[in-house]
Short mmCIF file of C-alpha atoms in Angstrom, two decimals:
data_model
loop_
_atom_site.label_atom_id
_atom_site.label_comp_id
_atom_site.label_asym_id
_atom_site.label_seq_id
_atom_site.Cartn_x
_atom_site.Cartn_y
_atom_site.Cartn_z
CA UNK A 25 -28.55 -28.19 -12.57
CA UNK A 26 -29.53 -25.12 -10.08
CA UNK A 27 -29.45 -22.44 -13.08
CA UNK A 28 -30.66 -24.81 -15.60
CA UNK A 29 -34.49 -25.71 -15.39
CA UNK A 30 -35.59 -27.90 -18.64
CA UNK A 31 -39.14 -27.25 -18.57
CA UNK A 32 -38.58 -23.70 -18.21
CA UNK A 33 -36.84 -23.74 -21.65
CA UNK A 34 -39.68 -25.77 -23.43
CA UNK A 35 -42.55 -23.25 -21.67
CA UNK A 36 -40.38 -20.35 -23.24
CA UNK A 37 -40.88 -21.93 -26.77
CA UNK A 38 -43.61 -20.26 -28.43
CA UNK A 39 -44.86 -21.31 -32.15
CA UNK A 40 -47.70 -19.99 -34.43
CA UNK A 41 -49.81 -22.27 -36.84
CA UNK A 42 -49.68 -20.75 -40.19
CA UNK A 43 -52.96 -18.99 -39.47
CA UNK A 44 -52.35 -17.93 -36.02
CA UNK A 45 -53.09 -20.99 -34.41
CA UNK A 46 -51.63 -21.70 -30.84
CA UNK A 47 -50.06 -25.10 -32.24
CA UNK A 48 -47.60 -24.77 -35.15
CA UNK A 49 -49.30 -25.58 -38.55
CA UNK A 50 -48.20 -29.44 -39.65
CA UNK A 51 -46.55 -29.51 -42.91
CA UNK A 52 -47.95 -32.89 -44.61
CA UNK A 53 -45.60 -32.56 -47.67
CA UNK A 54 -42.79 -34.82 -48.55
CA UNK A 55 -41.70 -32.40 -51.24
CA UNK A 56 -41.79 -28.41 -51.54
CA UNK A 57 -42.09 -26.31 -54.63
CA UNK A 58 -39.87 -23.15 -55.82
CA UNK A 59 -40.58 -20.14 -57.74
CA UNK A 60 -37.15 -20.34 -59.06
CA UNK A 61 -34.41 -23.17 -59.90
CA UNK A 62 -31.65 -21.24 -58.52
CA UNK A 63 -33.59 -21.40 -54.81
CA UNK A 64 -33.86 -24.93 -55.37
CA UNK A 65 -30.39 -25.07 -56.35
CA UNK A 66 -29.31 -23.01 -53.22
CA UNK A 67 -31.44 -24.76 -50.73
CA UNK A 68 -29.85 -28.42 -51.73
CA UNK A 69 -26.45 -26.92 -50.78
CA UNK A 70 -27.84 -25.72 -47.33
CA UNK A 71 -27.58 -22.06 -48.28
CA UNK A 72 -30.91 -20.92 -48.30
CA UNK A 73 -32.33 -20.38 -44.79
CA UNK A 74 -36.34 -21.39 -44.64
CA UNK A 75 -36.55 -23.24 -47.68
CA UNK A 76 -37.39 -26.89 -47.69
CA UNK A 77 -36.39 -29.34 -50.40
CA UNK A 78 -37.62 -32.75 -49.29
CA UNK A 79 -38.68 -34.06 -45.93
CA UNK A 80 -35.92 -36.44 -45.81
CA UNK A 81 -33.70 -33.68 -45.70
CA UNK A 82 -35.95 -31.55 -43.36
CA UNK A 83 -39.52 -30.70 -42.97
CA UNK A 84 -40.98 -27.26 -40.80
CA UNK A 85 -42.47 -29.63 -38.17
CA UNK A 86 -39.63 -31.58 -37.57
CA UNK A 87 -37.85 -28.45 -37.02
CA UNK A 88 -40.40 -27.48 -34.65
CA UNK A 89 -39.35 -30.57 -32.43
CA UNK A 90 -35.57 -30.33 -33.08
CA UNK A 91 -35.86 -26.69 -31.65
CA UNK A 92 -37.79 -28.12 -28.63
CA UNK A 93 -35.63 -31.09 -27.74
CA UNK A 94 -32.41 -28.68 -28.21
CA UNK A 95 -33.69 -26.58 -25.76
CA UNK A 96 -34.85 -29.25 -23.34
CA UNK A 97 -31.34 -30.62 -23.41
CA UNK A 98 -29.53 -27.35 -23.56
CA UNK A 99 -27.51 -27.94 -27.00
CA UNK A 100 -27.41 -26.02 -29.83
CA UNK A 101 -29.20 -28.26 -32.19
CA UNK A 102 -31.12 -31.45 -32.42
CA UNK A 103 -32.31 -33.69 -35.14
CA UNK A 104 -35.26 -36.11 -34.46
CA UNK A 105 -35.55 -39.41 -36.11
CA UNK A 106 -38.10 -42.25 -36.60
CA UNK A 107 -37.41 -44.25 -33.59
CA UNK A 108 -34.90 -44.40 -30.72
CA UNK A 109 -32.93 -46.96 -32.97
CA UNK A 110 -33.02 -44.36 -35.36
CA UNK A 111 -31.03 -41.92 -33.60
CA UNK A 112 -28.45 -44.05 -31.83
CA UNK A 113 -27.29 -45.84 -34.79
CA UNK A 114 -26.62 -43.10 -37.33
CA UNK A 115 -25.08 -41.10 -34.35
CA UNK A 116 -22.49 -43.90 -33.10
CA UNK A 117 -21.97 -44.31 -37.60
CA UNK A 118 -21.15 -40.72 -37.89
CA UNK A 119 -18.93 -40.62 -35.02
CA UNK A 120 -17.19 -44.36 -35.99
CA UNK A 121 -15.57 -46.07 -38.97
CA UNK A 122 -13.46 -48.81 -40.24
CA UNK A 123 -11.15 -49.82 -37.46
CA UNK A 124 -12.48 -47.72 -34.43
CA UNK A 125 -13.06 -48.81 -31.08
CA UNK A 126 -16.24 -47.80 -28.90
CA UNK A 127 -16.59 -48.27 -25.16
CA UNK A 128 -19.88 -48.89 -24.15
CA UNK A 129 -21.85 -49.89 -20.69
CA UNK A 130 -22.74 -53.39 -20.27
CA UNK A 131 -26.08 -52.27 -19.39
CA UNK A 132 -27.98 -51.09 -21.60
CA UNK A 133 -31.02 -51.37 -24.31
CA UNK A 134 -30.90 -54.71 -25.95
CA UNK A 135 -31.23 -53.16 -29.30
CA UNK A 136 -28.30 -50.69 -28.94
CA UNK A 137 -26.31 -53.66 -27.38
CA UNK A 138 -27.49 -55.75 -30.59
CA UNK A 139 -25.85 -53.11 -32.89
CA UNK A 140 -22.85 -52.89 -31.02
CA UNK A 141 -22.42 -56.61 -30.72
CA UNK A 142 -23.13 -58.14 -33.73
CA UNK A 143 -23.78 -55.31 -36.49
CA UNK A 144 -21.02 -53.07 -36.28
CA UNK A 145 -18.14 -55.62 -36.37
CA UNK A 146 -19.38 -55.79 -40.04
CA UNK A 147 -17.91 -52.37 -40.45
CA UNK A 148 -14.96 -52.69 -38.49
CA UNK A 149 -16.20 -50.96 -35.65
CA UNK A 150 -15.56 -53.04 -32.29
CA UNK A 151 -17.41 -52.57 -29.17
CA UNK A 152 -15.61 -53.49 -25.38
CA UNK A 153 -18.42 -53.78 -22.73
CA UNK A 154 -17.72 -52.55 -19.30
CA UNK A 155 -18.94 -52.09 -15.76
CA UNK A 156 -20.00 -48.35 -16.24
CA UNK A 157 -19.74 -47.37 -12.67
CA UNK A 158 -16.22 -48.11 -12.46
CA UNK A 159 -14.09 -45.30 -13.78
CA UNK A 160 -10.53 -47.18 -13.64
CA UNK A 161 -12.10 -49.92 -15.76
CA UNK A 162 -13.64 -47.41 -18.42
CA UNK A 163 -10.53 -45.71 -18.35
CA UNK A 164 -8.41 -49.04 -18.64
CA UNK A 165 -10.33 -50.02 -21.76
CA UNK A 166 -9.32 -47.13 -24.10
CA UNK A 167 -7.48 -47.79 -26.78
CA UNK A 168 -5.32 -45.99 -29.62
CA UNK A 169 -8.56 -46.74 -31.70
CA UNK A 170 -11.10 -45.80 -29.42
CA UNK A 171 -13.72 -42.90 -30.38
CA UNK A 172 -16.52 -42.87 -27.78
CA UNK A 173 -17.70 -43.34 -24.69
CA UNK A 174 -21.39 -44.52 -24.69
CA UNK A 175 -23.66 -44.91 -21.54
CA UNK A 176 -27.19 -44.55 -20.36
CA UNK A 177 -27.83 -42.30 -17.55
CA UNK A 178 -29.60 -44.87 -15.91
CA UNK A 179 -29.07 -48.23 -17.15
CA UNK A 180 -31.56 -50.18 -18.66
CA UNK A 181 -32.54 -52.51 -17.38
CA UNK A 182 -30.74 -52.39 -14.09
CA UNK A 183 -30.81 -49.12 -13.50
CA UNK A 184 -27.15 -48.21 -12.92
CA UNK A 185 -26.17 -44.51 -12.52
CA UNK A 186 -23.46 -43.43 -15.07
CA UNK A 187 -21.26 -40.91 -13.32
CA UNK A 188 -21.50 -38.40 -16.29
CA UNK A 189 -19.13 -35.71 -15.03
CA UNK A 190 -16.39 -38.39 -14.39
CA UNK A 191 -17.15 -40.17 -17.43
CA UNK A 192 -16.67 -36.64 -19.38
CA UNK A 193 -13.15 -36.08 -17.60
CA UNK A 194 -11.97 -39.17 -19.26
CA UNK A 195 -13.39 -38.61 -22.55
CA UNK A 196 -11.76 -35.22 -22.49
CA UNK A 197 -8.32 -36.57 -21.50
CA UNK A 198 -8.46 -38.90 -24.01
CA UNK A 199 -10.13 -36.88 -26.88
CA UNK A 200 -13.23 -39.30 -27.00
CA UNK A 201 -16.78 -38.38 -27.71
CA UNK A 202 -19.20 -39.01 -24.47
CA UNK A 203 -22.70 -40.01 -25.75
CA UNK A 204 -25.28 -40.38 -23.19
CA UNK A 205 -28.84 -42.11 -23.92
CA UNK A 206 -30.92 -39.69 -21.38
CA UNK A 207 -34.23 -41.69 -21.97
CA UNK A 208 -34.89 -42.53 -18.18
CA UNK A 209 -34.21 -39.60 -16.97
CA UNK A 210 -35.97 -36.51 -18.74
CA UNK A 211 -35.56 -33.26 -17.23
CA UNK A 212 -34.02 -34.97 -14.19
CA UNK A 213 -30.66 -34.70 -15.50
CA UNK A 214 -29.18 -32.52 -18.03
CA UNK A 215 -26.16 -34.68 -19.40
CA UNK A 216 -24.77 -31.85 -21.52
CA UNK A 217 -24.42 -29.49 -18.23
CA UNK A 218 -22.33 -32.32 -16.61
CA UNK A 219 -20.00 -32.55 -19.55
CA UNK A 220 -21.93 -35.29 -22.14
CA UNK A 221 -21.19 -34.36 -25.75
CA UNK A 222 -24.00 -35.98 -27.22
CA UNK A 223 -27.19 -36.89 -25.60
CA UNK A 224 -29.82 -39.30 -27.35
CA UNK A 225 -33.53 -39.91 -26.40
CA UNK A 226 -35.99 -42.42 -27.07
CA UNK A 227 -39.08 -40.32 -27.86
CA UNK A 228 -41.39 -43.24 -27.70
CA UNK A 229 -41.04 -43.51 -24.11
CA UNK A 230 -41.54 -40.51 -21.43
CA UNK A 231 -41.06 -37.70 -23.83
CA UNK A 232 -44.11 -38.74 -25.97
CA UNK A 233 -45.92 -40.31 -22.80
CA UNK A 234 -48.63 -42.07 -24.25
CA UNK A 235 -47.50 -45.27 -25.94
CA UNK A 236 -49.03 -44.68 -29.49
CA UNK A 237 -45.44 -43.50 -31.55
CA UNK A 238 -42.19 -44.52 -31.96
CA UNK A 239 -39.57 -41.71 -32.13
CA UNK A 240 -35.97 -40.52 -31.37
CA UNK A 241 -33.77 -37.57 -31.35
CA UNK A 242 -29.80 -36.78 -31.17
CA UNK A 243 -29.20 -33.58 -29.43
CA UNK A 244 -25.75 -31.70 -29.72
CA UNK A 245 -23.73 -28.98 -31.09
CA UNK A 246 -24.71 -27.34 -34.39
CA UNK A 247 -21.69 -28.99 -36.02
CA UNK A 248 -22.64 -32.63 -35.41
CA UNK A 249 -26.15 -32.18 -36.02
CA UNK A 250 -25.34 -30.43 -39.71
CA UNK A 251 -22.96 -33.41 -40.11
CA UNK A 252 -25.82 -35.80 -39.64
CA UNK A 253 -27.99 -34.03 -42.02
CA UNK A 254 -25.09 -33.75 -44.88
CA UNK A 255 -26.54 -34.95 -48.20
CA UNK A 256 -23.17 -36.43 -49.15
CA UNK A 257 -21.93 -38.18 -46.26
CA UNK A 258 -24.54 -37.66 -43.16
CA UNK A 259 -25.58 -41.23 -41.46
CA UNK A 260 -29.06 -39.72 -40.67
CA UNK A 261 -29.25 -38.24 -44.30
CA UNK A 262 -28.36 -40.95 -46.05
CA UNK A 263 -29.68 -43.96 -43.62
CA UNK A 264 -33.12 -42.29 -44.14
CA UNK A 265 -34.86 -42.59 -40.37
CA UNK A 266 -36.98 -39.62 -40.87
CA UNK A 267 -39.46 -38.82 -38.66
CA UNK A 268 -43.20 -38.68 -39.81
CA UNK A 269 -44.43 -34.94 -39.48
CA UNK A 270 -47.61 -35.73 -38.19
CA UNK A 271 -46.04 -37.90 -35.84
CA UNK A 272 -43.52 -34.76 -34.75
CA UNK A 273 -46.71 -32.57 -34.22
CA UNK A 274 -47.98 -35.33 -32.16
CA UNK A 275 -45.05 -35.89 -29.66
CA UNK A 276 -44.70 -31.87 -29.81
CA UNK A 277 -48.10 -31.73 -28.16
CA UNK A 278 -47.23 -34.37 -25.30
CA UNK A 279 -43.94 -32.70 -24.61
CA UNK A 280 -45.58 -29.69 -22.74
CA UNK A 281 -46.92 -31.87 -20.13
CA UNK A 282 -43.78 -33.76 -19.28
CA UNK A 283 -42.88 -31.77 -16.41
CA UNK A 284 -46.13 -32.73 -14.76
CA UNK A 285 -45.98 -36.31 -15.41
CA UNK A 286 -42.43 -36.67 -14.42
CA UNK A 287 -43.16 -35.39 -11.10
CA UNK A 288 -45.73 -38.00 -10.82
CA UNK A 289 -43.98 -40.92 -12.27
CA UNK A 290 -41.21 -40.23 -9.83
CA UNK A 291 -43.30 -39.61 -7.02
CA UNK A 292 -45.26 -42.91 -7.22
CA UNK A 293 -42.26 -44.87 -8.06
CA UNK A 294 -40.60 -43.63 -4.92
CA UNK A 295 -43.55 -44.29 -2.62
CA UNK A 296 -43.94 -48.09 -3.92
CA UNK A 297 -40.10 -48.25 -4.00
CA UNK A 298 -39.71 -47.38 0.05
CA UNK A 299 -42.94 -49.69 0.96
CA UNK A 300 -41.73 -52.38 -0.89
CA UNK A 301 -38.34 -52.30 0.83
CA UNK A 302 -39.63 -52.32 3.80
CA UNK A 303 -41.71 -55.44 3.37
CA UNK A 304 -38.54 -57.43 2.65
CA UNK A 305 -38.36 -57.30 -0.91
CA UNK A 306 -35.36 -56.82 -3.34
CA UNK A 307 -36.07 -53.48 -4.58
CA UNK A 308 -33.71 -51.64 -6.97
CA UNK A 309 -34.49 -47.75 -7.45
CA UNK A 310 -32.01 -44.72 -7.51
CA UNK A 311 -34.38 -42.99 -5.17
CA UNK A 312 -33.76 -45.47 -1.98
CA UNK A 313 -30.47 -44.95 0.05
CA UNK A 314 -29.89 -48.59 -0.41
CA UNK A 315 -29.09 -48.10 -3.90
CA UNK A 316 -25.30 -48.53 -4.77
CA UNK A 317 -24.93 -44.90 -6.48
CA UNK A 318 -28.03 -42.98 -4.87
CA UNK A 319 -25.85 -40.51 -3.60
CA UNK A 320 -24.33 -39.96 -6.59
CA UNK A 321 -27.34 -39.83 -8.66
CA UNK A 322 -28.93 -37.14 -5.96
CA UNK A 323 -26.15 -34.72 -6.86
CA UNK A 324 -27.16 -34.89 -10.64
CA UNK A 325 -30.49 -34.52 -10.48
CA UNK A 326 -33.09 -31.65 -10.72
CA UNK A 327 -34.88 -32.46 -7.65
CA UNK A 328 -38.21 -30.97 -8.87
CA UNK A 329 -38.43 -34.10 -11.01
CA UNK A 330 -37.35 -36.48 -9.01
CA UNK A 331 -35.43 -39.97 -9.40
CA UNK A 332 -37.84 -41.26 -12.51
CA UNK A 333 -40.59 -43.71 -12.57
CA UNK A 334 -38.39 -46.62 -13.25
CA UNK A 335 -37.84 -49.53 -10.54
CA UNK A 336 -37.21 -53.25 -10.40
CA UNK A 337 -38.20 -56.10 -8.00
CA UNK A 338 -37.28 -59.38 -7.83
CA UNK A 339 -39.70 -62.04 -7.37
CA UNK A 340 -36.93 -64.85 -7.32
CA UNK A 341 -37.75 -66.89 -10.24
CA UNK A 342 -38.88 -66.54 -13.82
CA UNK A 343 -42.22 -68.62 -13.09
CA UNK A 344 -42.93 -66.58 -10.23
CA UNK A 345 -42.26 -63.32 -12.08
CA UNK A 346 -44.61 -64.42 -14.75
CA UNK A 347 -47.29 -65.40 -12.52
CA UNK A 348 -47.04 -62.00 -10.53
CA UNK A 349 -47.03 -59.85 -13.86
CA UNK A 350 -50.03 -62.06 -15.09
CA UNK A 351 -52.11 -61.61 -12.12
CA UNK A 352 -51.51 -57.59 -11.75
CA UNK A 353 -52.61 -57.34 -15.60
CA UNK A 354 -55.27 -59.29 -14.80
CA UNK A 355 -56.30 -56.95 -12.01
CA UNK A 356 -56.19 -53.82 -13.89
CA UNK A 357 -52.72 -52.73 -12.19
CA UNK A 358 -50.90 -52.27 -15.42
CA UNK A 359 -49.94 -54.12 -19.01
CA UNK A 360 -47.37 -57.08 -19.01
CA UNK A 361 -45.92 -55.02 -21.60
CA UNK A 362 -42.19 -53.56 -22.85
CA UNK A 363 -41.51 -50.12 -23.03
CA UNK A 364 -42.23 -47.34 -20.41
CA UNK A 365 -43.58 -43.95 -19.85
CA UNK A 366 -47.20 -45.07 -20.39
CA UNK A 367 -49.79 -43.51 -17.98
CA UNK A 368 -50.41 -46.87 -16.92
CA UNK A 369 -48.03 -49.06 -15.12
CA UNK A 370 -46.10 -51.49 -17.74
CA UNK A 371 -44.29 -54.47 -16.35
CA UNK A 372 -41.73 -56.96 -18.02
CA UNK A 373 -39.14 -59.64 -17.39
CA UNK A 374 -36.56 -58.04 -19.15
CA UNK A 375 -34.23 -61.20 -19.58
CA UNK A 376 -36.87 -62.52 -21.88
CA UNK A 377 -37.98 -58.96 -23.28
CA UNK A 378 -36.21 -55.71 -23.72
CA UNK A 379 -32.57 -57.64 -22.61
CA UNK A 380 -32.90 -60.73 -24.64
CA UNK A 381 -30.41 -59.61 -27.23
CA UNK A 382 -27.84 -60.13 -24.25
CA UNK A 383 -26.87 -63.87 -23.89
CA UNK A 384 -27.79 -65.57 -20.70
CA UNK A 385 -23.99 -66.20 -19.44
CA UNK A 386 -23.49 -62.30 -19.77
CA UNK A 387 -27.01 -61.42 -18.21
CA UNK A 388 -25.77 -63.71 -14.98
CA UNK A 389 -22.46 -61.69 -15.28
CA UNK A 390 -23.84 -58.52 -15.14
CA UNK A 391 -26.79 -59.50 -12.43
CA UNK A 392 -29.71 -59.71 -14.27
CA UNK A 393 -31.61 -62.66 -12.73
CA UNK A 394 -34.39 -64.48 -14.02
CA UNK A 395 -37.01 -63.31 -11.28
CA UNK A 396 -36.22 -59.45 -12.13
CA UNK A 397 -39.12 -57.97 -13.24
CA UNK A 398 -38.73 -53.99 -14.35
CA UNK A 399 -41.53 -51.34 -13.74
CA UNK A 400 -42.47 -48.27 -15.39
CA UNK A 401 -44.51 -46.99 -12.84
CA UNK A 402 -47.62 -44.94 -14.11
CA UNK A 403 -49.57 -41.78 -13.54
CA UNK A 404 -51.85 -43.21 -10.43
CA UNK A 405 -53.56 -40.81 -8.69
CA UNK A 406 -54.13 -43.22 -5.30
CA UNK A 407 -50.81 -44.60 -4.97
CA UNK A 408 -51.35 -46.22 -1.73
CA UNK A 409 -54.47 -47.85 -3.45
CA UNK A 410 -52.23 -49.40 -6.21
CA UNK A 411 -49.61 -50.69 -3.35
CA UNK A 412 -52.07 -52.50 -2.01
CA UNK A 413 -53.35 -53.98 -4.69
CA UNK A 414 -49.92 -55.28 -6.05
CA UNK A 415 -48.82 -56.12 -2.07
CA UNK A 416 -51.91 -58.82 -1.96
CA UNK A 417 -50.92 -60.11 -5.53
CA UNK A 418 -47.66 -60.64 -3.97
CA UNK A 419 -49.17 -62.47 -1.00
CA UNK A 420 -51.08 -64.55 -2.81
CA UNK A 421 -48.36 -65.91 -4.77
CA UNK A 422 -46.11 -66.31 -2.00
CA UNK A 423 -43.63 -63.54 -3.34
CA UNK A 424 -44.18 -61.61 -0.18
#
């Protein structure tokens, strides 16, 4: 990461609008006209550079964001989608078919888990869920039919850290594709530089940062992105998870402040994690020395952007967790809401929200306790003030 700064890559992008605007013009059209039938045919065949046919195929606005995301992740190309799941599902379906096998981290976003556990078996694709932090367990799960290793850089919601470099060695040894969801750690970690083949983001979260739209992106080689968009057999093309041009333009504008926001999210989260751990709470945050993968994560990140804005606290019971979240919301400390990356702190009990698709027995097996609260720490200016207010809520409810 020392010679790769993703924020610089974004900064170096410069687009001009149709009339010289400092923001690229928004192409608010679903279809495009041609002066000749021959050019239309060539465009449909993918042989006419700079020409557009239909916005499900591509649009100028989406291609601007594609280019920015590829630059940020250090890949040859990217393809934006209408949601995070709209990026994840076509990517995996492009890589796998009937009879194929996927090895996935056991702790991943609930929607991804449900897709792999309940939906892909209909198409003859099987998934083995493993503790991704144990490389020997990962390698032991590989079969002759395995095609993909799938993980999140920092897992949702337990904040387990994947050893991407170690997983990459296993993937290359067995000719597998390593797909990494980097939603929790944009700028901080560049999975491609650590050996990943494909990087996915939910643009909904940190990258957009204003909780006003959903979006996703797949960053990969030009060859793979072209295969996703192939008009005959591309999963993104044929399943149709196309991002709207207006939304692409909105995300593009917010992307430019991502480096500033990530620094503040990380600063605030580390401050609160240290304070609450010193108070005796069970806190999980990759920036704490007590985190099982702290040393590993420290070696992976671009330190300028810190350890991220996600942390968990165990309030003991679900009732206590719910009481605490309701009180914190009442006192304007944040919102009892799912998702992450907003300017205000968001908190939820993942066992009954973002990870509710995972059966209760499996939640217990992976260490997802009833009292766990997942925090997406906001951009608060005076984080000591926030700490004191949160602590007072905890004292009143007997959590502290």
